[in-house]
CSV table of C-alpha atoms in Angstrom, one decimal:
chain,number,residue,atom,x,y,z
A,336,MET,CA,70.7,-38.6,34.9
A,337,VAL,CA,67.6,-37.7,37.1
A,338,VAL,CA,68.8,-34.2,37.1
A,339,VAL,CA,69.0,-34.0,33.2
A,340,ALA,CA,65.5,-35.9,33.1
A,341,VAL,CA,64.0,-33.2,35.3
A,342,GLY,CA,65.3,-30.1,33.9
A,343,ALA,CA,64.0,-31.8,30.3
A,344,HIS,CA,60.9,-32.0,31.7
A,345,GLY,CA,60.9,-28.9,33.4
A,346,GLY,CA,61.8,-27.1,29.4
A,347,SER,CA,59.0,-28.9,28.3
A,348,ALA,CA,56.5,-28.0,30.2
A,349,GLY,CA,57.9,-24.2,29.7
A,350,ARG,CA,57.8,-24.3,26.1
A,351,ARG,CA,54.1,-25.7,26.3
A,352,ARG,CA,53.0,-22.9,28.5
A,353,ARG,CA,54.8,-20.4,26.0
A,354,ALA,CA,53.2,-22.3,23.0
A,355,TRP,CA,49.8,-22.2,24.7
A,356,ARG,CA,50.3,-18.4,25.2
A,357,TRP,CA,51.1,-17.8,21.7
A,358,ALA,CA,48.1,-19.6,20.7
A,359,THR,CA,45.8,-18.0,23.1
A,360,ARG,CA,47.2,-14.5,21.7
A,361,ALA,CA,46.9,-15.4,18.2
A,362,VAL,CA,43.2,-16.6,18.5
A,363,ALA,CA,42.3,-13.4,20.4
A,364,SER,CA,44.2,-11.3,17.8
A,365,ALA,CA,42.2,-13.2,15.1
A,366,VAL,CA,38.9,-12.2,16.9
A,367,VAL,CA,39.4,-8.8,17.6
A,368,TRP,CA,41.0,-8.5,13.8
A,369,THR,CA,37.8,-9.9,12.4
A,370,ALA,CA,35.5,-7.7,14.7
A,371,VAL,CA,37.5,-4.6,13.5
A,372,VAL,CA,36.8,-5.6,9.7
A,373,GLN,CA,33.1,-6.2,10.4
A,374,LEU,CA,32.5,-3.1,12.1
A,375,ALA,CA,34.1,-1.3,9.2
A,376,SER,CA,32.3,-2.8,6.5
A,377,ILE,CA,29.1,-2.1,8.8
A,378,ALA,CA,30.3,1.7,9.1
A,379,GLY,CA,30.6,1.8,5.2
A,380,LEU,CA,27.1,1.8,4.8
A,381,GLY,CA,26.9,4.9,6.6
A,382,ARG,CA,27.4,7.0,3.3
A,383,PRO,CA,28.1,6.4,-0.3
A,384,ARG,CA,31.1,4.6,-1.4
A,385,VAL,CA,32.0,6.8,-4.4
A,386,LEU,CA,32.0,9.9,-1.9
A,387,ALA,CA,33.9,8.2,0.8
A,388,ASP,CA,36.9,7.0,-1.1
A,389,CYS,CA,37.4,10.0,-3.3
A,390,GLY,CA,37.7,13.8,-2.6
A,391,GLY,CA,35.1,15.9,-4.6
A,392,GLY,CA,34.5,19.2,-6.0
A,393,GLY,CA,38.3,20.4,-5.6
A,394,GLY,CA,38.1,19.4,-2.1
A,395,ALA,CA,40.5,17.3,0.5
A,396,PRO,CA,42.0,14.7,-1.5
A,397,GLY,CA,40.8,10.9,-1.2
A,398,LEU,CA,42.2,8.6,1.4
A,399,ALA,CA,44.2,6.9,-1.2
A,400,ALA,CA,45.9,9.9,-2.4
A,401,LEU,CA,46.8,10.8,1.0
A,402,ALA,CA,48.5,7.6,1.6
A,403,GLY,CA,50.7,7.8,-1.4
A,404,GLU,CA,48.8,5.1,-3.1
A,405,ASP,CA,48.1,4.9,-7.3
A,406,PRO,CA,44.1,5.3,-7.2
A,407,VAL,CA,44.3,3.5,-10.7
A,408,ALA,CA,46.3,0.4,-9.6
A,409,ALA,CA,43.9,0.4,-6.1
A,410,GLN,CA,41.0,0.3,-8.7
A,411,LEU,CA,42.4,-2.5,-10.7
A,412,SER,CA,43.5,-4.7,-7.7
A,413,PRO,CA,40.9,-6.8,-6.8
A,414,PRO,CA,38.9,-6.2,-3.4
A,415,PRO,CA,39.9,-8.3,-0.7
A,416,LEU,CA,37.3,-10.7,0.5
A,417,VAL,CA,35.5,-10.0,3.4
A,418,PRO,CA,35.5,-12.6,6.6
A,419,ARG,CA,32.9,-15.4,5.9
A,420,ARG,CA,30.1,-15.5,8.2
A,421,ILE,CA,29.8,-18.8,9.9
A,422,TYR,CA,26.2,-20.0,11.2
A,423,LYS,CA,24.0,-23.0,11.1
A,424,SER,CA,21.8,-22.7,7.8
A,425,ASN,CA,17.7,-23.3,8.4
A,426,GLY,CA,17.4,-24.3,4.8
A,427,TYR,CA,17.5,-23.0,1.5
A,428,LEU,CA,15.8,-20.4,-0.4
A,429,LEU,CA,15.0,-20.3,-4.3
A,430,VAL,CA,13.4,-17.0,-5.3
A,431,THR,CA,11.9,-16.2,-9.0
A,432,CYS,CA,11.7,-12.6,-9.4
A,433,ASN,CA,8.9,-11.1,-11.3
A,434,GLY,CA,8.7,-7.9,-13.2
A,435,GLY,CA,11.2,-5.5,-14.9
A,436,LEU,CA,15.0,-4.9,-14.1
A,437,ASN,CA,14.2,-2.1,-11.2
A,438,GLN,CA,11.2,-4.3,-9.6
A,439,MET,CA,13.6,-7.3,-9.7
A,440,ARG,CA,16.5,-5.3,-8.4
A,441,ALA,CA,14.4,-4.2,-5.4
A,442,GLY,CA,13.1,-7.6,-4.8
A,443,ILE,CA,16.7,-9.3,-4.6
A,444,CYS,CA,17.7,-6.9,-2.0
A,445,ASP,CA,14.8,-8.0,-0.2
A,446,MET,CA,15.2,-11.7,-0.5
A,447,VAL,CA,18.7,-11.4,0.4
A,448,THR,CA,17.8,-9.5,3.8
A,449,ILE,CA,15.2,-12.2,4.4
A,450,ALA,CA,17.4,-14.9,3.9
A,451,ARG,CA,20.2,-13.4,6.2
A,452,TYR,CA,17.1,-12.4,8.8
A,453,LEU,CA,16.1,-16.5,8.8
A,454,ASN,CA,19.8,-17.6,8.6
A,455,LEU,CA,18.9,-19.3,5.5
A,456,THR,CA,21.3,-20.1,2.5
A,457,LEU,CA,20.3,-18.3,-0.7
A,458,LEU,CA,20.3,-19.3,-4.3
A,459,VAL,CA,21.6,-17.0,-6.9
A,460,PRO,CA,17.8,-15.6,-7.8
A,461,GLU,CA,16.3,-16.7,-11.3
A,462,LEU,CA,15.2,-13.8,-13.3
A,463,ASP,CA,11.4,-12.9,-14.7
A,464,LYS,CA,11.4,-14.9,-18.4
A,465,ARG,CA,7.9,-14.9,-18.5
A,466,SER,CA,7.0,-11.1,-18.4
A,467,PHE,CA,5.9,-8.8,-21.2
A,468,TRP,CA,9.3,-8.3,-22.1
A,469,ALA,CA,10.0,-12.1,-22.8
A,470,ASP,CA,13.6,-11.5,-21.8
A,471,PRO,CA,15.8,-14.6,-21.5
A,472,SER,CA,18.5,-13.3,-19.6
A,473,ASP,CA,19.8,-14.8,-16.4
A,474,PHE,CA,21.1,-13.1,-13.2
A,475,GLY,CA,24.8,-13.6,-14.4
A,476,ASP,CA,23.9,-11.9,-17.9
A,477,ILE,CA,22.9,-8.8,-16.0
A,478,PHE,CA,24.9,-8.5,-12.6
A,479,ASP,CA,28.4,-10.0,-11.6
A,480,VAL,CA,27.5,-13.1,-9.9
A,481,ASN,CA,30.8,-13.5,-8.0
A,482,HIS,CA,31.1,-10.2,-6.8
A,483,PHE,CA,27.4,-10.4,-5.6
A,484,ILE,CA,28.1,-13.6,-3.5
A,485,ASN,CA,31.7,-12.6,-2.4
A,486,SER,CA,30.6,-9.0,-1.3
A,487,LEU,CA,27.8,-10.3,1.3
A,488,ARG,CA,29.6,-13.4,2.7
A,489,ASP,CA,29.9,-11.9,6.0
A,490,GLU,CA,26.2,-11.9,6.0
A,491,LEU,CA,25.4,-14.9,4.4
A,492,MET,CA,25.9,-17.9,2.4
A,493,ILE,CA,24.8,-17.4,-1.4
A,494,VAL,CA,25.2,-20.6,-3.6
A,495,LYS,CA,24.7,-21.2,-7.7
A,496,GLU,CA,23.2,-24.7,-7.2
A,497,LEU,CA,21.5,-27.2,-4.5
A,498,PRO,CA,23.3,-29.7,-3.4
A,499,LEU,CA,23.1,-32.9,-5.2
A,500,LYS,CA,20.6,-34.6,-2.8
A,501,LEU,CA,18.1,-31.6,-2.6
A,502,GLN,CA,18.7,-31.1,-6.5
A,503,LEU,CA,17.1,-34.7,-6.8
A,504,LYS,CA,14.3,-33.8,-3.9
A,505,THR,CA,13.2,-30.8,-5.5
A,506,LYS,CA,12.5,-32.4,-8.7
A,507,ARG,CA,10.0,-34.7,-7.3
A,508,ARG,CA,8.4,-31.9,-5.1
A,509,LEU,CA,9.3,-28.1,-4.3
A,510,TYR,CA,7.5,-26.3,-1.8
A,511,SER,CA,6.8,-23.1,-3.5
A,512,MET,CA,4.8,-20.0,-2.1
A,513,PRO,CA,4.5,-16.2,-2.7
A,514,PRO,CA,5.2,-14.5,0.4
A,515,VAL,CA,2.4,-12.0,1.8
A,516,SER,CA,3.3,-8.7,0.3
A,517,TRP,CA,4.6,-5.7,2.3
A,518,SER,CA,5.1,-8.2,5.2
A,519,ASN,CA,7.2,-7.6,8.6
A,520,GLY,CA,9.9,-9.5,10.4
A,521,THR,CA,7.1,-10.9,12.4
A,522,TYR,CA,5.7,-12.7,9.2
A,523,TYR,CA,8.8,-14.6,8.3
A,524,LEU,CA,9.7,-15.8,11.6
A,525,GLN,CA,6.5,-17.2,12.6
A,526,ARG,CA,5.0,-18.2,9.4
A,527,VAL,CA,8.0,-19.0,7.0
A,528,LEU,CA,11.1,-20.0,9.2
A,529,HIS,CA,9.2,-23.2,10.4
A,530,LEU,CA,8.5,-24.2,6.5
A,531,ALA,CA,12.4,-23.6,5.7
A,532,ARG,CA,13.0,-26.3,8.7
A,533,LYS,CA,10.4,-28.6,7.8
A,534,HIS,CA,10.9,-28.7,3.9
A,535,LYS,CA,14.8,-27.9,3.9
A,536,VAL,CA,14.2,-26.0,0.4
A,537,ILE,CA,11.4,-23.4,0.1
A,538,HIS,CA,10.5,-21.4,-2.9
A,539,PHE,CA,9.6,-18.0,-3.6
A,540,ASN,CA,7.7,-17.6,-6.5
A,541,LYS,CA,7.0,-13.9,-6.1
A,542,THR,CA,9.4,-11.2,-4.9
A,543,ASP,CA,8.0,-7.6,-5.5
A,544,ALA,CA,7.2,-6.0,-2.7
A,545,ARG,CA,7.4,-8.9,-0.3
A,546,LEU,CA,9.1,-6.8,2.6
A,547,ALA,CA,7.8,-3.8,4.3
A,548,ASN,CA,9.1,-0.2,4.0
A,549,ASN,CA,9.2,0.4,7.7
A,550,GLY,CA,9.2,-1.4,10.9
A,551,LEU,CA,12.3,-3.5,10.2
A,552,PRO,CA,15.2,-3.3,12.6
A,553,VAL,CA,17.9,-0.5,11.3
A,554,GLN,CA,20.3,-3.4,10.6
A,555,LEU,CA,18.1,-5.0,8.2
A,556,GLN,CA,17.3,-1.8,6.2
A,557,MET,CA,21.2,-1.2,6.0
A,558,LEU,CA,21.4,-4.4,4.5
A,559,ARG,CA,18.7,-3.4,2.1
A,560,CYS,CA,20.6,-0.7,1.1
A,561,ARG,CA,24.4,-2.7,1.1
A,562,VAL,CA,22.8,-5.1,-1.5
A,563,ASN,CA,21.4,-2.4,-3.7
A,564,PHE,CA,24.4,0.0,-3.6
A,565,GLU,CA,27.4,-2.4,-3.0
A,566,ALA,CA,26.4,-6.3,-4.2
A,567,LEU,CA,24.5,-5.7,-7.2
A,568,ARG,CA,27.0,-4.7,-9.7
A,569,PHE,CA,26.2,-4.9,-13.2
A,570,THR,CA,28.5,-7.3,-15.2
A,571,PRO,CA,31.7,-5.6,-16.8
A,572,GLN,CA,30.6,-5.5,-20.6
A,573,ILE,CA,27.3,-3.4,-19.1
A,574,GLU,CA,29.5,-1.4,-17.0
A,575,ALA,CA,32.0,-0.5,-19.9
A,576,LEU,CA,28.9,0.5,-22.3
A,577,GLY,CA,27.3,2.1,-19.6
A,578,ARG,CA,30.7,4.3,-19.1
A,579,LYS,CA,31.1,4.8,-22.5
A,580,LEU,CA,27.7,6.7,-22.9
A,581,ILE,CA,28.3,8.7,-19.8
A,582,SER,CA,31.8,9.9,-21.6
A,583,THR,CA,30.3,10.7,-24.4
A,584,LEU,CA,27.7,12.6,-23.0
A,585,ARG,CA,29.8,14.5,-20.5
A,586,ARG,CA,32.3,15.6,-23.8
A,587,SER,CA,29.3,17.7,-24.7
A,588,GLY,CA,29.0,19.1,-21.1
A,589,LYS,CA,26.1,18.8,-18.7
A,590,PHE,CA,23.0,16.4,-19.4
A,591,VAL,CA,19.6,15.8,-18.4
A,592,VAL,CA,18.0,12.2,-18.2
A,593,LEU,CA,14.4,12.0,-19.0
A,594,HIS,CA,12.9,8.8,-18.1
A,595,LEU,CA,10.1,8.6,-20.3
A,596,ARG,CA,7.6,6.2,-19.4
A,597,TYR,CA,5.6,6.0,-22.8
A,598,GLU,CA,5.8,2.6,-23.6
A,599,MET,CA,3.2,0.4,-24.7
A,600,ASP,CA,3.2,-2.0,-21.7
A,601,MET,CA,3.1,0.8,-19.4
A,602,LEU,CA,0.0,2.3,-21.3
A,603,SER,CA,-2.0,-0.7,-21.8
A,604,PHE,CA,-1.5,-1.8,-17.9
A,605,SER,CA,-2.5,1.7,-16.5
A,606,GLY,CA,-5.0,2.2,-19.0
A,607,CYS,CA,-3.7,5.5,-19.9
A,608,THR,CA,-4.8,6.6,-23.1
A,609,HIS,CA,-4.6,10.3,-23.4
A,610,GLY,CA,-3.6,12.0,-26.6
A,611,CYS,CA,-4.1,8.1,-28.1
A,612,SER,CA,-6.6,7.7,-31.3
A,613,ASP,CA,-9.2,5.6,-31.0
A,614,LYS,CA,-7.7,2.7,-32.7
A,615,GLU,CA,-4.4,2.8,-30.5
A,616,THR,CA,-7.1,2.8,-27.4
A,617,GLU,CA,-8.7,-0.5,-28.7
A,618,GLU,CA,-4.8,-1.9,-29.0
A,619,LEU,CA,-4.0,-1.1,-25.7
A,620,THR,CA,-7.2,-2.3,-24.3
A,621,ARG,CA,-6.8,-6.0,-26.1
A,622,MET,CA,-3.4,-6.3,-24.9
A,623,ARG,CA,-4.6,-5.5,-21.5
A,624,TYR,CA,-7.4,-8.4,-21.5
A,625,ALA,CA,-4.4,-10.6,-22.9
A,626,TYR,CA,-2.4,-10.6,-19.7
A,627,PRO,CA,-4.3,-12.6,-17.0
A,628,TRP,CA,-2.0,-11.4,-14.4
A,629,TRP,CA,-3.0,-8.1,-15.1
A,630,LYS,CA,-5.9,-7.7,-12.6
A,631,GLU,CA,-7.4,-4.3,-13.5
A,632,LYS,CA,-9.1,-4.3,-16.8
A,633,GLU,CA,-12.3,-1.6,-16.8
A,634,ILE,CA,-10.1,1.6,-16.2
A,635,ASP,CA,-11.4,5.0,-16.6
A,636,SER,CA,-8.6,6.9,-18.2
A,637,GLU,CA,-9.5,10.3,-17.7
A,638,ALA,CA,-10.4,10.0,-14.0
A,639,LYS,CA,-7.0,8.2,-13.4
A,640,ARG,CA,-5.2,11.1,-15.3
A,641,PHE,CA,-6.9,13.6,-13.0
A,642,GLN,CA,-5.5,11.6,-10.0
A,643,GLY,CA,-2.2,12.1,-11.5
A,644,LEU,CA,-1.7,8.2,-11.8
A,645,CYS,CA,-0.9,8.3,-15.8
A,646,PRO,CA,2.6,9.1,-17.1
A,647,LEU,CA,2.7,12.6,-18.6
A,648,THR,CA,2.4,12.3,-22.8
A,649,PRO,CA,5.5,13.4,-24.5
A,650,GLU,CA,3.7,16.6,-26.0
A,651,GLU,CA,2.8,17.4,-21.9
A,652,ILE,CA,6.5,16.8,-20.7
A,653,THR,CA,7.8,19.3,-23.7
A,654,LEU,CA,5.5,21.8,-22.0
A,655,VAL,CA,6.8,20.9,-18.5
A,656,LEU,CA,10.3,20.9,-19.5
A,657,LYS,CA,9.8,24.6,-21.0
A,658,ALA,CA,7.9,25.7,-18.0
A,659,LEU,CA,10.8,24.7,-15.8
A,660,GLY,CA,13.1,26.5,-18.1
A,661,PHE,CA,15.1,24.3,-19.7
A,662,THR,CA,16.4,26.0,-22.7
A,663,LYS,CA,16.6,24.5,-26.3
A,664,ASP,CA,20.2,23.7,-26.1
A,665,THR,CA,19.7,21.6,-23.3
A,666,LEU,CA,21.4,17.9,-23.9
A,667,ILE,CA,18.4,15.6,-23.0
A,668,TYR,CA,19.3,11.6,-22.8
A,669,VAL,CA,16.0,9.8,-23.2
A,670,ALA,CA,15.8,7.0,-20.8
A,671,SER,CA,13.2,4.5,-22.1
A,672,GLY,CA,12.2,1.5,-24.5
A,673,GLU,CA,10.1,2.2,-27.6
A,674,ILE,CA,8.1,5.0,-27.4
A,675,TYR,CA,4.2,3.9,-28.3
A,676,GLY,CA,3.3,6.0,-31.4
A,677,GLY,CA,7.1,6.2,-32.5
A,678,GLU,CA,8.3,9.2,-33.9
A,679,ARG,CA,5.1,10.9,-34.5
A,680,ARG,CA,4.6,11.3,-30.8
A,681,LEU,CA,7.9,12.4,-30.4
A,682,ALA,CA,7.6,15.1,-32.8
A,683,ALA,CA,7.1,17.8,-30.1
A,684,LEU,CA,9.7,17.0,-28.0
A,685,LYS,CA,12.1,16.7,-30.7
A,686,SER,CA,11.4,20.2,-32.2
A,687,ALA,CA,11.8,21.8,-28.6
A,688,TYR,CA,15.1,20.1,-27.7
A,689,PRO,CA,16.9,19.4,-30.8
A,690,ARG,CA,19.9,18.1,-28.6
A,691,LEU,CA,17.5,14.9,-27.8
A,692,VAL,CA,19.4,11.6,-27.6
A,693,ARG,CA,18.8,8.2,-26.9
A,694,LYS,CA,21.5,5.1,-26.8
A,695,GLU,CA,20.9,3.6,-29.9
A,696,LYS,CA,22.0,7.1,-31.3
A,697,LEU,CA,25.2,7.4,-29.6
A,698,LEU,CA,26.2,3.7,-29.5
A,699,SER,CA,26.9,1.8,-32.9
A,700,PRO,CA,24.7,-1.3,-34.1
A,701,ASP,CA,27.7,-3.4,-33.4
A,702,GLU,CA,27.8,-2.2,-29.8
A,703,LEU,CA,24.5,-2.5,-29.1
A,704,TRP,CA,24.2,-5.9,-31.0
A,705,PRO,CA,24.6,-8.1,-27.9
A,706,PHE,CA,22.1,-6.6,-25.9
A,707,GLN,CA,19.4,-6.6,-28.7
A,708,ASN,CA,16.2,-8.7,-27.6
A,709,HIS,CA,17.2,-8.3,-24.1
A,710,SER,CA,15.3,-5.5,-22.5
A,711,THR,CA,16.8,-6.1,-19.0
A,712,GLN,CA,20.2,-5.5,-20.3
A,713,MET,CA,19.1,-2.6,-22.5
A,714,ALA,CA,17.3,-1.1,-19.1
A,715,ALA,CA,20.8,-1.6,-17.1
A,716,LEU,CA,22.4,0.7,-19.7
A,717,ASP,CA,20.1,3.5,-19.2
A,718,TYR,CA,20.0,2.9,-15.5
A,719,ILE,CA,23.8,3.4,-15.3
A,720,VAL,CA,23.6,6.8,-17.3
A,721,SER,CA,20.6,7.8,-15.2
A,722,ILE,CA,22.4,7.8,-11.9
A,723,ALA,CA,25.3,9.4,-13.5
A,724,SER,CA,23.4,12.7,-14.9
A,725,ASP,CA,23.3,16.2,-13.6
A,726,VAL,CA,19.4,16.0,-13.4
A,727,PHE,CA,16.9,13.3,-13.5
A,728,ILE,CA,13.2,14.0,-14.3
A,729,PRO,CA,10.8,10.8,-14.4
A,730,SER,CA,7.6,11.0,-16.3
A,731,TYR,CA,6.1,8.5,-13.9
A,732,ASP,CA,6.7,7.1,-10.6
A,733,GLY,CA,7.4,3.4,-11.6
A,734,ASN,CA,9.9,1.1,-10.6
A,735,MET,CA,12.9,2.5,-12.3
A,736,ALA,CA,12.0,6.3,-11.3
A,737,ARG,CA,11.9,5.4,-7.4
A,738,VAL,CA,14.9,2.8,-7.5
A,739,VAL,CA,17.2,5.3,-9.5
A,740,GLU,CA,15.5,8.5,-7.1
A,741,GLY,CA,16.9,6.6,-3.9
A,742,HIS,CA,20.2,5.6,-5.7
A,743,ARG,CA,20.7,9.4,-6.6
A,744,ARG,CA,19.9,10.3,-2.9
A,745,TYR,CA,22.5,7.8,-1.8
A,746,THR,CA,25.2,9.0,-3.9
A,747,GLY,CA,24.7,12.7,-2.5
A,748,PHE,CA,21.2,13.8,-3.3
A,749,ARG,CA,22.0,14.5,-7.0
A,750,LYS,CA,19.2,16.5,-8.5
A,751,THR,CA,15.8,14.5,-9.2
A,752,ILE,CA,12.9,16.8,-10.3
A,753,LEU,CA,9.8,14.6,-8.7
A,754,LEU,CA,6.7,15.5,-10.9
A,755,ASP,CA,3.7,16.7,-9.3
A,756,ARG,CA,1.3,15.0,-12.0
A,757,MET,CA,-1.9,15.8,-10.4
A,758,LYS,CA,-1.1,19.4,-10.2
A,759,LEU,CA,0.5,19.6,-13.4
A,760,VAL,CA,-2.5,18.0,-15.2
A,761,GLU,CA,-4.7,20.5,-13.8
A,762,LEU,CA,-2.0,23.4,-14.8
A,763,LEU,CA,-1.6,21.6,-18.4
A,764,ASP,CA,-5.8,21.9,-18.9
A,765,HIS,CA,-5.7,25.4,-17.9
A,766,PHE,CA,-3.3,26.6,-20.0
A,767,GLN,CA,-4.2,24.7,-23.1
A,768,GLY,CA,-7.7,25.7,-22.3
A,769,GLY,CA,-6.6,29.2,-22.5
A,770,ALA,CA,-7.4,30.0,-18.7
A,771,MET,CA,-3.5,30.8,-18.0
A,772,SER,CA,-1.1,32.5,-20.1
A,773,TRP,CA,2.5,31.0,-20.7
A,774,ASP,CA,4.0,33.1,-17.8
A,775,GLU,CA,1.4,32.1,-15.4
A,776,PHE,CA,1.6,28.4,-16.2
A,777,SER,CA,5.6,28.6,-16.0
A,778,ALA,CA,5.4,30.2,-12.7
A,779,ALA,CA,2.8,27.7,-11.1
A,780,VAL,CA,5.2,24.8,-12.5
A,781,LYS,CA,8.0,26.3,-10.8
A,782,GLU,CA,6.3,27.0,-7.4
A,783,ALA,CA,4.7,23.4,-7.7
A,784,HIS,CA,8.0,21.9,-7.8
A,785,GLN,CA,10.5,24.0,-5.2
A,786,ASN,CA,10.6,21.4,-2.9
A,787,ARG,CA,10.4,18.2,-5.4
A,788,MET,CA,14.2,18.5,-6.3
A,789,GLY,CA,14.9,15.3,-4.4
A,790,GLN,CA,16.4,17.1,-1.2
A,791,PRO,CA,16.7,15.3,2.1
A,792,THR,CA,13.4,14.3,3.7
A,793,ASP,CA,11.8,12.4,5.7
A,794,ARG,CA,10.0,9.2,4.4
A,795,LYS,CA,6.2,9.4,4.5
A,796,ILE,CA,4.7,6.3,6.6
A,797,ILE,CA,1.1,5.5,6.5
A,798,PRO,CA,0.4,2.5,8.9
A,799,ASP,CA,-1.6,0.0,7.1
A,800,HIS,CA,-1.4,1.4,3.8
A,801,PRO,CA,1.9,0.5,2.5
A,802,LYS,CA,0.9,1.2,-1.2
A,803,GLU,CA,0.1,4.5,-0.5
A,804,GLU,CA,3.4,5.7,1.9
A,805,ASP,CA,6.9,6.3,0.1
A,806,TYR,CA,8.9,3.5,-1.1
A,807,PHE,CA,11.9,2.6,0.9
A,808,TYR,CA,14.1,2.3,-2.2
A,809,ALA,CA,12.9,5.6,-3.4
A,810,ASN,CA,14.0,7.2,0.4
A,811,PRO,CA,16.5,4.8,2.0
A,812,GLN,CA,16.6,7.2,5.0
A,813,GLU,CA,18.2,5.1,7.2
A,814,CYS,CA,21.3,4.6,4.9
A,815,LEU,CA,21.9,8.5,4.6
A,816,GLY,CA,22.9,9.5,7.8
A,817,SER,CA,19.4,10.0,9.5
A,818,LYS,CA,18.9,9.8,13.1
A,819,GLU,CA,17.8,6.3,12.7
A,820,GLY,CA,20.9,5.2,10.9
A,821,LEU,CA,24.3,4.3,11.4
A,822,ARG,CA,25.3,7.2,14.2
A,823,ASP,CA,22.6,5.5,16.7
A,824,ILE,CA,24.5,1.9,16.1
A,825,LEU,CA,27.9,2.9,16.7
């Protein structure tokens, strides 16, 4: 009996040792696998996913094809969830974005990055409903909320609402602040983190340009790219209609997108009235004074124009397109809101380029009806088409122009003609004043833009003058395989 008891005891101890070794190996395997997945997700930032996942231009087939997978089935299958990052949250961050679609888009990328840096829990951002456009759209009306949350779960926690206890607290009192513009990581660590810990919930009521272009750790810069190019996916409805627009245009061959920033709000805000009548100038000035958050009121329109700070007029952009060599049969998609002055101001452009189209011409009223009176959703359609175009030409370097420029760099440095407006104003005035022949004008325009086609370039840095340096989202070089990028990390 004793022998049996001892044998049973020894067998039990052996089983425990084997179980312990098995458990240890399982935990170790899980840790290693998690690390591999995390590194893979980071490595994926080094180049555009659209280029990484598929062969292009008749080259080698994509990885899925080489593995014998059905690429269509792979696209329909939901992507696997990345492992959740576990961390102790220092509080909740509420953000209210300001501006149009692309200003808010960049702001959301910055807010995610700040929340990650400070180990905060981010609430799904609120969008601007009080601006000139008065668009009532919520985040989920424009972006895929679940994809946004799940695709970033390995970086930070994003929630749709506060816990009930904190909801009640914030109804009584909410600590709200606008972060200082163009701030670096030190500002957020020293000035904001302790506020989040103290109040449990903090609210940023401004999101535009609240994070520096430069001087941040490369991991944070790459996270900004990941949010912009991967996490901020439009809703299926917007994506589907955008694909239809692209398919319709592609059936006619190559196409150019002209971002004609000549809407009433832009002209009023900037004070640019070149080519407008006296009555129109008065109307634009009254509007500028009606909006208190537009701080600059007295503006010298001609002085701004000579400095290259005004959007080109439709008439001016017509001459520039001709000078650059775009022929009359060029298919041009105009990405814009309602052009100030209507058809009268578009007459010269339409005469020179009869194949001028807009989304309102390519889609039926029934297809566009759900998007009416939702300017951000309409702008999302233009954004999708702009990214896919063969050439993108913005008439002004506003938020959409710069964000699209950066996105096109990320997807393979697609051709983007960055107009030198200061030089063009000089050339246009010489040509229209009779001081230059057409051949001289055209040659000068082409020469001025030889190196302004969206080629790879270093982002211009001007210490202590962030407004004058290159915008991060126009040239996110850390995410484009530059020397500061992924190669150094790995």
